[in-house]
Amino acid sequence: MSDMFCFQCEQTAAGKGCTGGAGVCGKKADTSNYQDLLTGAMIGLAKTAQNAKPTESTHKTVIEGLFMTITNVSFDNASIQSHIEKVNSEKLNLVNGVAAQNNYEMENLWNAHEDIRSLKSLILFGIRGMAAYAYHALVLGYSDEEVNNFFYKALRAVGSDMSIDELLSIVMETGEVNLKCMALLDKANTETYGTPVPTSVPMTVEKGPFIVISGHDLYDLHLLLEQTKDKGINIYTHGEMLPAHAYPKLKAYTHLKGNFGTAWQNQQKEFDNIPAPVLFTTNCLMPVKPSYSDRVFTTEVVAYPEIVHIGDDKDFTPVINKALELGGYKEDTRFTGINGGDTLTTGFARGTVLSVADKVIDAVKAGAIKHFFLVGGCDGAKVGRNYYTEFVKKTPKDTVILTLACGKYRFNDLDIGEIGGLPRIMDMGQCNDAYSAIQVASALANAFECDINELPLSLVLSWYEQKAVCILLTLLSLGIKNIYLGPTLPAFVSQNVLNILVEKFNISTISTPDEDLKKILG
C-alpha cells in the first residue's frame, strides 16, 4: 500500500497534509489513493467529453464521483472502485470516433509548483462541494446544463497546463457557477417542499422507537417519513438535517419530532450505545465505533465497510426493523446543546427574512439594529472553534446574527434575546442556504442604495470541508470583502495565492472575539 497525500479539509495533519497510512478523518491510505484514481478518471472523462456530447448519464456519473470524494463521505474501497469502472465505461460510451483521453495521474497535481497546485486545488475542491449541491437538486429532478458543463471545464483545467492568470479566472468562475447551483437547489427544495418557515425544534427524544437521520438530503428524509408513517416510529434529525423541520411539506409529518445531538464531529460520543438506528444520507460520517456499528446505515454515495447500505430501491425496511428491535428510550429523554439549551429554532431562510424586510430596514434606520453578523459554516473538532460561541455571546444587543450550516451548533441553543420581535439569532438553514443569505444581503443593499460591502454586515465564517470552499469562492466572485475566516487558513492555499486574496478581498484570519469585534465595530 503506497502512502497517501490529502490536504483538502481543515483538520489536515499539522496544517500541511495527511500522509503515510491514514488521514486525520480516519480515511486509510488505500481509500485516499482510490479517490485519487477516481478523480484522475473523471479528468480523463472530461477531456474526452470536450469533443463529444455528454449524456445525462455522464453528468450523473461525474456529479456522483465528485461528491464521493468529499471528506467524510465514502470510506469504502469497493464502492469507489465500482465508480471508477462506471467513469471509464462512460468514457468509452462517448468515444464514437473521438480519441479517448488517458486518465490523469494525480501525483502530477500534488507535485506541481505550489501556486499552480494551490489554484488547481481551489478549483477541484470547489467543484467537489458544488457537486454535492447539484446532486441534491438532481434527485429532486432539477438540473442545469451550465452547471453540468462547468464540471467538465473545471476538471480539464485541473488536468491541463495553464497559467496562474488562467487558473485564477477559473477559480472565480467556480464561485460564479456555484451561485447558480445553489439557486438551483434552493428552487428544487422550495418547489418540492415549500418555503421554510420559522420553527422551534425540541431536543428531547420521546419514549419509544425512533430513527435518527443525518446529512443534507431532504429527499431521503421524505422517503423515510413516508415509509415510517403509522408504524409507531418517531424521526429525529441530526446535524445539517435540522433545517428540514422548517419545510411545510416535511413539517406535516407528525412523527418528525425533533433533533438529536449536535454537530457531526460529536457523533462518536452521541451515538455511543444509542437505542436507535442512524441513517447517513450524505457526508459527515465518521469512522464507526463498534458500540453502535450494528445500528448505522448508509445510502446514496455514503459508504463504510461492513455497514448496511440502502441501495437505489430506497427500501428502508432494515432501518425500520432495527428501530423496532431496539425500542428507543423507555422514558422521554432530555438532551441539550453545548450551552445547555434544549430547543433550537430554524427556518429563517430568505422567504421569511425578506417577508419582514420592511421591519428590518426600519429597525436599521431607527438605530435598533446597528450591525448584522453572518456567523456560520462548518463545525469541526479542532481546538479554537469555541471562538464562534464566544463571539456570538459578546455581540452587542443591538446586533443580529444570521447563521447557517453546522457551525451554528456552537451557539444555536443560546437565548440572546430579540429585536423588534425578531430573534437575534436567525438560522437560515444548511450550508447551501448561503444562497438565502446572499439574497437577503442583496435586498438590503438595494433598499439602502449601496454596495453589499457598504452594508453594516460582517461575515465571520468557519470552514472544514469542500462545500465551504465553494461557498467562499462564491462570496469572492460576488466581490464581497473583509471576510473573517477560521479557525485556520486552508493548507492548500499557497502564500502567493493568499497574498492575492488578501490584497483583492481583504480576507482575514480570526484572532480573538474581543479583538475582531473591536476591529469590526470600531
Short mmCIF file of C-alpha atoms in Angstrom, two decimals:
data_model
loop_
_atom_site.label_atom_id
_atom_site.label_comp_id
_atom_site.label_asym_id
_atom_site.label_seq_id
_atom_site.Cartn_x
_atom_site.Cartn_y
_atom_site.Cartn_z
CA MET A 1 0.00 0.00 0.00
CA SER A 2 1.53 3.35 -1.03
CA ASP A 3 1.34 6.42 1.18
CA MET A 4 -1.46 8.94 0.77
CA PHE A 5 -1.44 12.69 0.32
CA CYS A 6 -4.53 14.70 1.23
CA PHE A 7 -4.93 18.28 2.44
CA GLN A 8 -8.48 19.09 1.40
CA CYS A 9 -10.04 19.55 4.87
CA GLU A 10 -9.36 21.91 7.77
CA GLN A 11 -8.19 19.22 10.17
CA THR A 12 -5.36 18.01 7.92
CA ALA A 13 -2.27 16.83 9.80
CA ALA A 14 -0.04 19.61 11.17
CA GLY A 15 -1.91 22.07 8.98
CA LYS A 16 0.06 20.81 5.97
CA GLY A 17 -1.33 17.50 4.73
CA CYS A 18 -2.16 13.93 5.72
CA THR A 19 0.49 11.47 4.58
CA GLY A 20 1.50 7.95 5.48
CA GLY A 21 -1.07 5.27 6.21
CA ALA A 22 -4.16 7.24 7.21
CA GLY A 23 -5.70 10.68 7.39
CA VAL A 24 -6.95 12.55 10.44
CA CYS A 25 -10.53 11.95 9.21
CA GLY A 26 -9.96 8.19 9.53
CA LYS A 27 -9.60 7.61 5.78
CA LYS A 28 -6.99 4.93 5.06
CA ALA A 29 -4.21 5.46 2.52
CA ASP A 30 -5.63 2.93 0.07
CA THR A 31 -9.03 4.67 0.16
CA SER A 32 -7.39 8.05 -0.43
CA ASN A 33 -5.46 6.62 -3.36
CA TYR A 34 -8.60 5.12 -4.86
CA GLN A 35 -10.23 8.55 -4.58
CA ASP A 36 -7.27 9.99 -6.48
CA LEU A 37 -7.70 7.32 -9.15
CA LEU A 38 -11.38 8.23 -9.38
CA THR A 39 -10.56 11.92 -9.75
CA GLY A 40 -7.97 11.13 -12.42
CA ALA A 41 -10.53 9.01 -14.28
CA MET A 42 -13.04 11.86 -14.21
CA ILE A 43 -10.41 14.25 -15.62
CA GLY A 44 -9.86 11.75 -18.45
CA LEU A 45 -13.62 11.61 -18.99
CA ALA A 46 -13.86 15.42 -19.02
CA LYS A 47 -11.11 15.69 -21.63
CA THR A 48 -12.81 13.06 -23.78
CA ALA A 49 -16.12 14.91 -23.41
CA GLN A 50 -14.58 18.07 -24.91
CA ASN A 51 -15.00 16.56 -28.38
CA ALA A 52 -18.14 14.53 -27.69
CA LYS A 53 -21.61 15.17 -26.28
CA PRO A 54 -22.01 14.11 -22.64
CA THR A 55 -25.32 12.47 -21.79
CA GLU A 56 -27.47 12.76 -18.67
CA SER A 57 -25.79 9.54 -17.54
CA THR A 58 -22.37 11.18 -17.97
CA HIS A 59 -23.46 14.19 -15.92
CA LYS A 60 -24.79 11.99 -13.11
CA THR A 61 -21.63 9.87 -13.07
CA VAL A 62 -19.38 12.94 -12.75
CA ILE A 63 -21.55 14.58 -10.08
CA GLU A 64 -21.66 11.37 -8.03
CA GLY A 65 -17.92 10.83 -8.43
CA LEU A 66 -17.03 14.33 -7.27
CA PHE A 67 -19.45 14.05 -4.34
CA MET A 68 -17.92 10.70 -3.38
CA THR A 69 -14.51 12.31 -2.86
CA ILE A 70 -15.66 14.93 -0.33
CA THR A 71 -14.28 14.46 3.18
CA ASN A 72 -16.31 12.07 5.36
CA VAL A 73 -18.44 10.63 2.54
CA SER A 74 -17.05 7.28 1.41
CA PHE A 75 -14.63 5.11 3.35
CA ASP A 76 -15.44 2.08 1.22
CA ASN A 77 -12.88 0.98 -1.37
CA ALA A 78 -15.30 -1.31 -3.20
CA SER A 79 -17.82 1.45 -3.90
CA ILE A 80 -15.08 3.80 -5.11
CA GLN A 81 -13.61 1.10 -7.38
CA SER A 82 -17.06 0.43 -8.75
CA HIS A 83 -17.49 4.10 -9.59
CA ILE A 84 -14.09 4.23 -11.32
CA GLU A 85 -15.35 1.45 -13.60
CA LYS A 86 -18.52 3.44 -14.23
CA VAL A 87 -16.49 6.53 -15.17
CA ASN A 88 -14.31 4.54 -17.57
CA SER A 89 -17.40 2.96 -19.09
CA GLU A 90 -18.92 6.42 -19.65
CA LYS A 91 -15.72 7.47 -21.39
CA LEU A 92 -15.96 4.53 -23.78
CA ASN A 93 -19.60 5.32 -24.47
CA LEU A 94 -18.65 8.86 -25.52
CA VAL A 95 -15.87 7.92 -27.93
CA ASN A 96 -17.60 7.11 -31.27
CA GLY A 97 -14.64 8.12 -33.40
CA VAL A 98 -13.28 10.60 -30.84
CA ALA A 99 -9.93 9.77 -29.30
CA ALA A 100 -10.38 8.74 -25.68
CA GLN A 101 -8.12 10.67 -23.29
CA ASN A 102 -5.94 8.94 -20.74
CA ASN A 103 -6.80 9.15 -17.07
CA TYR A 104 -4.87 11.84 -15.22
CA GLU A 105 -2.18 10.97 -12.67
CA MET A 106 -2.95 12.98 -9.54
CA GLU A 107 0.72 12.91 -8.49
CA ASN A 108 1.22 15.50 -11.24
CA LEU A 109 -1.04 17.85 -9.29
CA TRP A 110 0.32 17.14 -5.83
CA ASN A 111 3.91 17.61 -7.09
CA ALA A 112 3.22 20.75 -9.14
CA HIS A 113 4.57 24.22 -8.30
CA GLU A 114 2.86 25.31 -5.09
CA ASP A 115 0.96 28.21 -6.67
CA ILE A 116 -0.33 26.07 -9.54
CA ARG A 117 -1.21 23.32 -7.08
CA SER A 118 -2.97 25.84 -4.87
CA LEU A 119 -5.16 27.28 -7.63
CA LYS A 120 -5.98 23.87 -9.09
CA SER A 121 -6.87 22.64 -5.59
CA LEU A 122 -9.24 25.58 -5.12
CA ILE A 123 -10.95 24.58 -8.37
CA LEU A 124 -11.03 20.85 -7.62
CA PHE A 125 -12.23 21.17 -4.03
CA GLY A 126 -14.70 23.86 -5.08
CA ILE A 127 -16.36 21.64 -7.68
CA ARG A 128 -16.45 18.75 -5.20
CA GLY A 129 -18.55 20.92 -2.91
CA MET A 130 -20.67 22.18 -5.80
CA ALA A 131 -21.30 18.59 -6.91
CA ALA A 132 -23.00 17.87 -3.57
CA TYR A 133 -25.50 20.67 -4.25
CA ALA A 134 -26.00 19.56 -7.85
CA TYR A 135 -26.61 16.02 -6.59
CA HIS A 136 -29.29 17.05 -4.09
CA ALA A 137 -31.05 19.02 -6.82
CA LEU A 138 -30.73 16.14 -9.28
CA VAL A 139 -32.50 13.63 -7.02
CA LEU A 140 -35.44 16.03 -6.96
CA GLY A 141 -35.44 16.20 -10.76
CA TYR A 142 -33.66 19.54 -11.19
CA SER A 143 -30.50 20.13 -13.21
CA ASP A 144 -28.77 22.96 -15.02
CA GLU A 145 -26.79 22.49 -18.24
CA GLU A 146 -24.39 25.33 -17.47
CA VAL A 147 -23.58 23.81 -14.08
CA ASN A 148 -23.18 20.34 -15.59
CA ASN A 149 -20.89 21.56 -18.36
CA PHE A 150 -18.73 23.54 -15.96
CA PHE A 151 -17.76 20.37 -14.10
CA TYR A 152 -16.01 19.17 -17.28
CA LYS A 153 -14.34 22.53 -17.87
CA ALA A 154 -13.05 22.67 -14.31
CA LEU A 155 -11.80 19.06 -14.38
CA ARG A 156 -9.96 19.74 -17.62
CA ALA A 157 -8.34 22.79 -16.01
CA VAL A 158 -7.09 20.64 -13.12
CA GLY A 159 -5.56 18.20 -15.61
CA SER A 160 -4.05 20.73 -18.04
CA ASP A 161 -1.08 23.08 -18.22
CA MET A 162 -2.45 26.55 -17.57
CA SER A 163 -1.01 29.86 -16.38
CA ILE A 164 -1.71 31.38 -12.99
CA ASP A 165 -3.93 34.04 -14.56
CA GLU A 166 -5.92 31.43 -16.48
CA LEU A 167 -6.41 29.35 -13.33
CA LEU A 168 -7.37 32.41 -11.27
CA SER A 169 -10.08 33.13 -13.80
CA ILE A 170 -11.49 29.61 -13.42
CA VAL A 171 -11.29 29.86 -9.62
CA MET A 172 -13.58 32.89 -9.79
CA GLU A 173 -15.81 31.16 -12.33
CA THR A 174 -16.17 28.25 -9.90
CA GLY A 175 -17.70 30.68 -7.42
CA GLU A 176 -19.99 32.19 -10.05
CA VAL A 177 -21.29 28.82 -11.21
CA ASN A 178 -21.75 27.62 -7.63
CA LEU A 179 -24.13 30.54 -7.03
CA LYS A 180 -26.24 29.22 -9.91
CA CYS A 181 -26.02 25.72 -8.48
CA MET A 182 -27.16 26.89 -5.02
CA ALA A 183 -30.01 28.80 -6.69
CA LEU A 184 -30.97 25.59 -8.48
CA LEU A 185 -31.03 23.62 -5.22
CA ASP A 186 -32.98 26.39 -3.47
CA LYS A 187 -35.58 26.17 -6.24
CA ALA A 188 -35.65 22.37 -6.06
CA ASN A 189 -36.14 22.32 -2.29
CA THR A 190 -38.74 25.09 -2.08
CA GLU A 191 -40.79 23.98 -5.08
CA THR A 192 -40.81 20.41 -3.74
CA TYR A 193 -41.24 21.00 -0.01
CA GLY A 194 -42.42 24.61 0.33
CA THR A 195 -40.81 27.80 1.60
CA PRO A 196 -39.21 27.32 5.06
CA VAL A 197 -40.97 28.98 7.99
CA PRO A 198 -39.61 29.72 11.47
CA THR A 199 -39.91 26.55 13.54
CA SER A 200 -39.00 25.64 17.11
CA VAL A 201 -37.37 22.20 17.30
CA PRO A 202 -37.13 20.28 20.60
CA MET A 203 -34.04 18.26 21.51
CA THR A 204 -35.97 15.95 23.86
CA VAL A 205 -36.39 12.42 22.49
CA GLU A 206 -39.79 10.91 23.27
CA LYS A 207 -40.02 7.38 24.58
CA GLY A 208 -40.41 4.54 22.10
CA PRO A 209 -38.78 3.52 18.81
CA PHE A 210 -37.06 6.21 16.79
CA ILE A 211 -34.67 6.75 13.89
CA VAL A 212 -32.00 9.45 13.61
CA ILE A 213 -31.36 10.73 10.09
CA SER A 214 -28.19 12.69 9.36
CA GLY A 215 -26.82 14.60 6.40
CA HIS A 216 -28.40 17.04 3.97
CA ASP A 217 -30.69 15.12 1.62
CA LEU A 218 -34.32 16.19 2.10
CA TYR A 219 -35.48 13.60 -0.44
CA ASP A 220 -34.15 10.73 1.68
CA LEU A 221 -35.85 12.20 4.75
CA HIS A 222 -39.13 12.47 2.82
CA LEU A 223 -38.90 8.83 1.75
CA LEU A 224 -38.13 7.73 5.30
CA LEU A 225 -41.07 9.71 6.67
CA GLU A 226 -43.37 8.08 4.14
CA GLN A 227 -42.14 4.58 4.93
CA THR A 228 -42.45 5.05 8.72
CA LYS A 229 -45.95 6.54 8.68
CA ASP A 230 -48.28 4.82 11.19
CA LYS A 231 -45.53 2.45 12.37
CA GLY A 232 -45.08 3.96 15.83
CA ILE A 233 -41.58 5.20 14.99
CA ASN A 234 -40.51 8.79 15.53
CA ILE A 235 -37.93 10.53 13.33
CA TYR A 236 -35.22 12.87 14.62
CA THR A 237 -32.87 14.92 12.50
CA HIS A 238 -29.15 15.23 13.16
CA GLY A 239 -26.55 17.77 12.05
CA GLU A 240 -27.32 19.55 8.79
CA MET A 241 -30.72 17.86 8.54
CA LEU A 242 -32.08 20.17 11.27
CA PRO A 243 -33.44 22.80 8.80
CA ALA A 244 -35.76 20.15 7.31
CA HIS A 245 -38.18 20.90 10.17
CA ALA A 246 -38.93 24.28 8.58
CA TYR A 247 -40.24 22.97 5.23
CA PRO A 248 -44.08 22.83 5.26
CA LYS A 249 -44.40 19.52 3.41
CA LEU A 250 -41.98 17.82 5.79
CA LYS A 251 -43.42 19.55 8.87
CA ALA A 252 -46.77 17.97 8.02
CA TYR A 253 -45.48 14.57 9.18
CA THR A 254 -46.40 14.45 12.86
CA HIS A 255 -43.77 11.80 13.61
CA LEU A 256 -40.95 14.18 12.60
CA LYS A 257 -40.41 15.05 16.23
CA GLY A 258 -37.17 16.91 16.86
CA ASN A 259 -33.38 17.00 16.60
CA PHE A 260 -30.92 14.56 18.15
CA GLY A 261 -27.41 15.61 19.11
CA THR A 262 -25.23 18.43 17.88
CA ALA A 263 -22.68 18.80 15.09
CA TRP A 264 -21.14 15.95 13.11
CA GLN A 265 -17.82 15.74 14.97
CA ASN A 266 -19.59 14.73 18.22
CA GLN A 267 -21.29 11.67 16.72
CA GLN A 268 -18.89 9.04 18.09
CA LYS A 269 -19.83 10.13 21.59
CA GLU A 270 -23.50 10.94 20.96
CA PHE A 271 -24.23 7.72 19.05
CA ASP A 272 -22.46 5.50 21.58
CA ASN A 273 -24.97 2.78 22.54
CA ILE A 274 -27.89 4.83 21.18
CA PRO A 275 -31.09 2.66 21.34
CA ALA A 276 -31.97 3.52 17.74
CA PRO A 277 -30.59 3.29 14.21
CA VAL A 278 -28.86 6.17 12.43
CA LEU A 279 -29.22 6.73 8.68
CA PHE A 280 -26.47 8.72 6.92
CA THR A 281 -27.68 10.33 3.70
CA THR A 282 -24.66 12.45 2.78
CA ASN A 283 -21.27 13.38 4.17
CA CYS A 284 -20.31 13.95 7.82
CA LEU A 285 -19.86 10.22 8.51
CA MET A 286 -17.01 9.48 10.91
CA PRO A 287 -15.31 6.08 11.39
CA VAL A 288 -17.98 3.95 13.03
CA LYS A 289 -17.26 2.61 16.52
CA PRO A 290 -18.14 -0.99 17.46
CA SER A 291 -20.52 0.22 20.18
CA TYR A 292 -23.03 1.37 17.55
CA SER A 293 -21.86 -0.19 14.27
CA ASP A 294 -24.84 -2.57 14.23
CA ARG A 295 -27.24 0.36 14.07
CA VAL A 296 -25.66 2.58 11.40
CA PHE A 297 -26.98 2.56 7.84
CA THR A 298 -25.80 4.46 4.76
CA THR A 299 -27.41 5.38 1.46
CA GLU A 300 -26.59 7.15 -1.82
CA VAL A 301 -22.83 7.91 -2.16
CA VAL A 302 -22.10 7.50 1.57
CA ALA A 303 -20.44 4.18 2.35
CA TYR A 304 -18.43 2.48 5.07
CA PRO A 305 -17.00 -1.07 5.10
CA GLU A 306 -19.29 -3.74 6.60
CA ILE A 307 -22.09 -1.21 7.23
CA VAL A 308 -25.52 -1.97 5.74
CA HIS A 309 -26.07 0.18 2.64
CA ILE A 310 -29.56 1.05 1.37
CA GLY A 311 -29.42 0.88 -2.41
CA ASP A 312 -31.28 2.54 -5.25
CA ASP A 313 -34.53 0.82 -4.33
CA LYS A 314 -34.66 3.06 -1.25
CA ASP A 315 -36.25 0.35 0.84
CA PHE A 316 -35.59 1.44 4.42
CA THR A 317 -37.07 -1.75 5.90
CA PRO A 318 -33.74 -2.75 7.57
CA VAL A 319 -33.62 0.64 9.31
CA ILE A 320 -37.26 0.39 10.37
CA ASN A 321 -36.82 -3.14 11.70
CA LYS A 322 -33.75 -2.09 13.69
CA ALA A 323 -35.71 0.79 15.25
CA LEU A 324 -38.48 -1.57 16.33
CA GLU A 325 -35.95 -4.10 17.63
CA LEU A 326 -34.03 -1.56 19.73
CA GLY A 327 -37.20 0.07 21.05
CA GLY A 328 -35.77 3.51 21.83
CA TYR A 329 -35.72 5.11 25.28
CA LYS A 330 -38.12 3.81 27.92
CA GLU A 331 -38.94 7.38 29.03
CA ASP A 332 -38.82 10.79 27.41
CA THR A 333 -35.14 11.79 27.49
CA ARG A 334 -33.97 15.40 27.58
CA PHE A 335 -30.86 16.40 25.67
CA THR A 336 -29.27 19.83 25.33
CA GLY A 337 -26.96 21.75 23.06
CA ILE A 338 -23.43 22.67 24.08
CA ASN A 339 -24.68 25.71 26.02
CA GLY A 340 -27.45 23.88 27.89
CA GLY A 341 -30.44 24.92 25.78
CA ASP A 342 -32.95 22.22 24.83
CA THR A 343 -34.76 23.94 21.94
CA LEU A 344 -33.43 25.05 18.55
CA THR A 345 -35.07 27.44 16.10
CA THR A 346 -34.64 27.23 12.35
CA GLY A 347 -36.43 28.37 9.20
CA PHE A 348 -35.19 31.94 8.70
CA ALA A 349 -34.39 31.46 5.03
CA ARG A 350 -34.75 34.27 2.51
CA GLY A 351 -38.53 33.82 2.19
CA THR A 352 -39.08 34.58 5.86
CA VAL A 353 -36.48 37.32 6.24
CA LEU A 354 -37.49 39.13 3.06
CA SER A 355 -41.16 38.94 4.08
CA VAL A 356 -40.30 41.18 7.05
CA ALA A 357 -37.66 43.20 5.20
CA ASP A 358 -39.56 46.42 5.84
CA LYS A 359 -39.36 45.84 9.61
CA VAL A 360 -35.66 45.05 9.36
CA ILE A 361 -34.97 48.15 7.26
CA ASP A 362 -36.98 50.35 9.65
CA ALA A 363 -35.09 48.87 12.61
CA VAL A 364 -31.78 49.75 10.95
CA LYS A 365 -32.92 53.27 10.13
CA ALA A 366 -34.18 53.75 13.68
CA GLY A 367 -30.89 52.50 15.13
CA ALA A 368 -32.45 49.44 16.78
CA ILE A 369 -30.22 47.23 14.62
CA LYS A 370 -26.67 48.55 14.33
CA HIS A 371 -24.97 45.60 12.65
CA PHE A 372 -25.53 42.19 11.08
CA PHE A 373 -23.14 39.28 11.51
CA LEU A 374 -23.22 36.17 9.36
CA VAL A 375 -21.59 33.65 11.70
CA GLY A 376 -21.72 30.24 10.11
CA GLY A 377 -20.02 27.49 8.17
CA CYS A 378 -18.70 24.05 9.03
CA ASP A 379 -18.05 22.87 12.55
CA GLY A 380 -15.11 20.66 13.45
CA ALA A 381 -13.15 19.13 16.30
CA LYS A 382 -10.01 21.28 16.23
CA VAL A 383 -9.29 23.38 19.31
CA GLY A 384 -10.21 27.03 18.83
CA ARG A 385 -13.71 26.69 17.47
CA ASN A 386 -15.18 27.90 20.76
CA TYR A 387 -14.22 31.29 19.29
CA TYR A 388 -17.56 31.29 17.47
CA THR A 389 -19.53 30.63 20.65
CA GLU A 390 -17.75 33.44 22.48
CA PHE A 391 -18.06 35.78 19.50
CA VAL A 392 -21.85 35.39 19.41
CA LYS A 393 -22.13 35.76 23.19
CA LYS A 394 -20.17 39.02 23.05
CA THR A 395 -22.04 40.65 20.16
CA PRO A 396 -23.90 43.80 21.30
CA LYS A 397 -27.63 43.56 21.98
CA ASP A 398 -28.38 45.83 19.00
CA THR A 399 -26.90 43.37 16.50
CA VAL A 400 -28.38 40.40 14.62
CA ILE A 401 -26.67 37.07 13.96
CA LEU A 402 -27.55 35.24 10.76
CA THR A 403 -26.26 31.68 10.72
CA LEU A 404 -26.24 28.54 8.60
CA ALA A 405 -24.55 25.14 8.26
CA CYS A 406 -23.41 23.00 11.20
CA GLY A 407 -21.16 25.70 12.66
CA LYS A 408 -24.32 27.08 14.27
CA TYR A 409 -24.34 24.22 16.79
CA ARG A 410 -21.69 26.17 18.69
CA PHE A 411 -24.33 28.71 19.71
CA ASN A 412 -27.79 27.91 18.29
CA ASP A 413 -29.15 26.82 21.67
CA LEU A 414 -28.34 30.22 23.20
CA ASP A 415 -31.13 32.65 24.06
CA ILE A 416 -29.65 36.10 23.43
CA GLY A 417 -32.93 37.95 23.07
CA GLU A 418 -34.90 39.66 20.32
CA ILE A 419 -35.02 42.92 18.40
CA GLY A 420 -38.45 44.16 17.38
CA GLY A 421 -39.99 40.73 17.80
CA LEU A 422 -37.31 39.01 15.72
CA PRO A 423 -34.81 36.66 17.40
CA ARG A 424 -31.24 37.93 17.39
CA ILE A 425 -30.06 34.53 16.13
CA MET A 426 -31.68 33.55 12.82
CA ASP A 427 -30.85 30.10 11.44
CA MET A 428 -31.05 30.33 7.65
CA GLY A 429 -30.52 26.60 7.07
CA GLN A 430 -27.95 24.27 5.56
CA CYS A 431 -24.61 25.32 4.04
CA ASN A 432 -26.22 25.62 0.59
CA ASP A 433 -28.61 28.18 2.10
CA ALA A 434 -25.76 30.64 1.83
CA TYR A 435 -27.83 31.46 -1.24
CA SER A 436 -30.54 32.80 1.11
CA ALA A 437 -28.00 34.93 2.95
CA ILE A 438 -26.72 36.37 -0.31
CA GLN A 439 -30.27 37.21 -1.45
CA VAL A 440 -31.03 38.93 1.86
CA ALA A 441 -27.80 40.94 1.67
CA SER A 442 -28.58 41.94 -1.92
CA ALA A 443 -32.09 43.04 -0.95
CA LEU A 444 -30.75 45.16 1.92
CA ALA A 445 -28.12 46.71 -0.35
CA ASN A 446 -30.86 47.62 -2.86
CA ALA A 447 -33.04 49.07 -0.11
CA PHE A 448 -30.23 51.27 1.17
CA GLU A 449 -28.97 52.02 -2.34
CA CYS A 450 -25.47 50.88 -1.55
CA ASP A 451 -22.95 48.14 -2.34
CA ILE A 452 -23.05 44.94 -0.25
CA ASN A 453 -19.62 45.86 1.11
CA GLU A 454 -21.08 49.15 2.40
CA LEU A 455 -23.76 47.41 4.49
CA PRO A 456 -23.37 47.10 8.28
CA LEU A 457 -22.72 43.40 7.65
CA SER A 458 -19.71 41.27 8.57
CA LEU A 459 -19.05 37.66 7.61
CA VAL A 460 -17.34 35.54 10.25
CA LEU A 461 -17.01 32.07 8.78
CA SER A 462 -15.73 28.68 9.85
CA TRP A 463 -14.66 26.09 7.31
CA TYR A 464 -13.99 22.38 7.38
CA GLU A 465 -14.60 20.74 4.02
CA GLN A 466 -15.16 21.34 0.35
CA LYS A 467 -18.67 22.78 0.42
CA ALA A 468 -17.30 25.63 2.50
CA VAL A 469 -14.63 26.12 -0.18
CA CYS A 470 -17.15 26.58 -3.00
CA ILE A 471 -19.24 28.97 -0.87
CA LEU A 472 -16.16 31.07 -0.10
CA LEU A 473 -15.39 31.20 -3.82
CA THR A 474 -18.97 32.32 -4.48
CA LEU A 475 -18.65 35.17 -1.99
CA LEU A 476 -15.37 36.23 -3.56
CA SER A 477 -16.83 36.04 -7.07
CA LEU A 478 -19.50 38.50 -5.90
CA GLY A 479 -16.77 40.89 -4.79
CA ILE A 480 -17.58 40.54 -1.08
CA LYS A 481 -14.68 41.76 1.03
CA ASN A 482 -13.48 41.77 4.64
CA ILE A 483 -14.40 38.15 5.39
CA TYR A 484 -13.08 36.70 8.66
CA LEU A 485 -12.15 33.05 8.16
CA GLY A 486 -11.15 30.40 10.65
CA PRO A 487 -10.15 28.57 12.65
CA THR A 488 -7.15 28.29 10.27
CA LEU A 489 -6.49 29.06 6.64
CA PRO A 490 -6.61 26.16 4.15
CA ALA A 491 -3.36 24.23 3.84
CA PHE A 492 -3.79 24.16 0.07
CA VAL A 493 -3.64 27.95 -0.27
CA SER A 494 -0.05 28.96 -1.01
CA GLN A 495 1.42 32.18 0.34
CA ASN A 496 1.35 33.86 -3.07
CA VAL A 497 -2.27 32.89 -3.69
CA LEU A 498 -3.15 34.05 -0.18
CA ASN A 499 -1.47 37.38 -0.87
CA ILE A 500 -3.65 37.80 -3.97
CA LEU A 501 -6.82 37.06 -1.97
CA VAL A 502 -5.82 39.38 0.87
CA GLU A 503 -4.90 42.19 -1.50
CA LYS A 504 -8.05 41.88 -3.60
CA PHE A 505 -10.62 40.86 -0.97
CA ASN A 506 -9.03 41.74 2.39
CA ILE A 507 -9.61 38.25 3.85
CA SER A 508 -8.53 37.99 7.49
CA THR A 509 -7.99 35.04 9.79
CA ILE A 510 -9.93 35.20 13.05
CA SER A 511 -7.98 36.35 16.14
CA THR A 512 -9.97 36.71 19.36
CA PRO A 513 -13.66 37.63 19.67
CA ASP A 514 -12.83 40.86 21.50
CA GLU A 515 -10.19 41.97 19.02
CA ASP A 516 -12.31 41.11 15.97
CA LEU A 517 -15.45 42.79 17.35
CA LYS A 518 -13.43 45.91 18.11
CA LYS A 519 -12.00 45.87 14.60
CA ILE A 520 -15.44 45.40 13.03
CA LEU A 521 -17.48 47.79 15.19
CA GLY A 522 -14.79 50.34 15.96
#
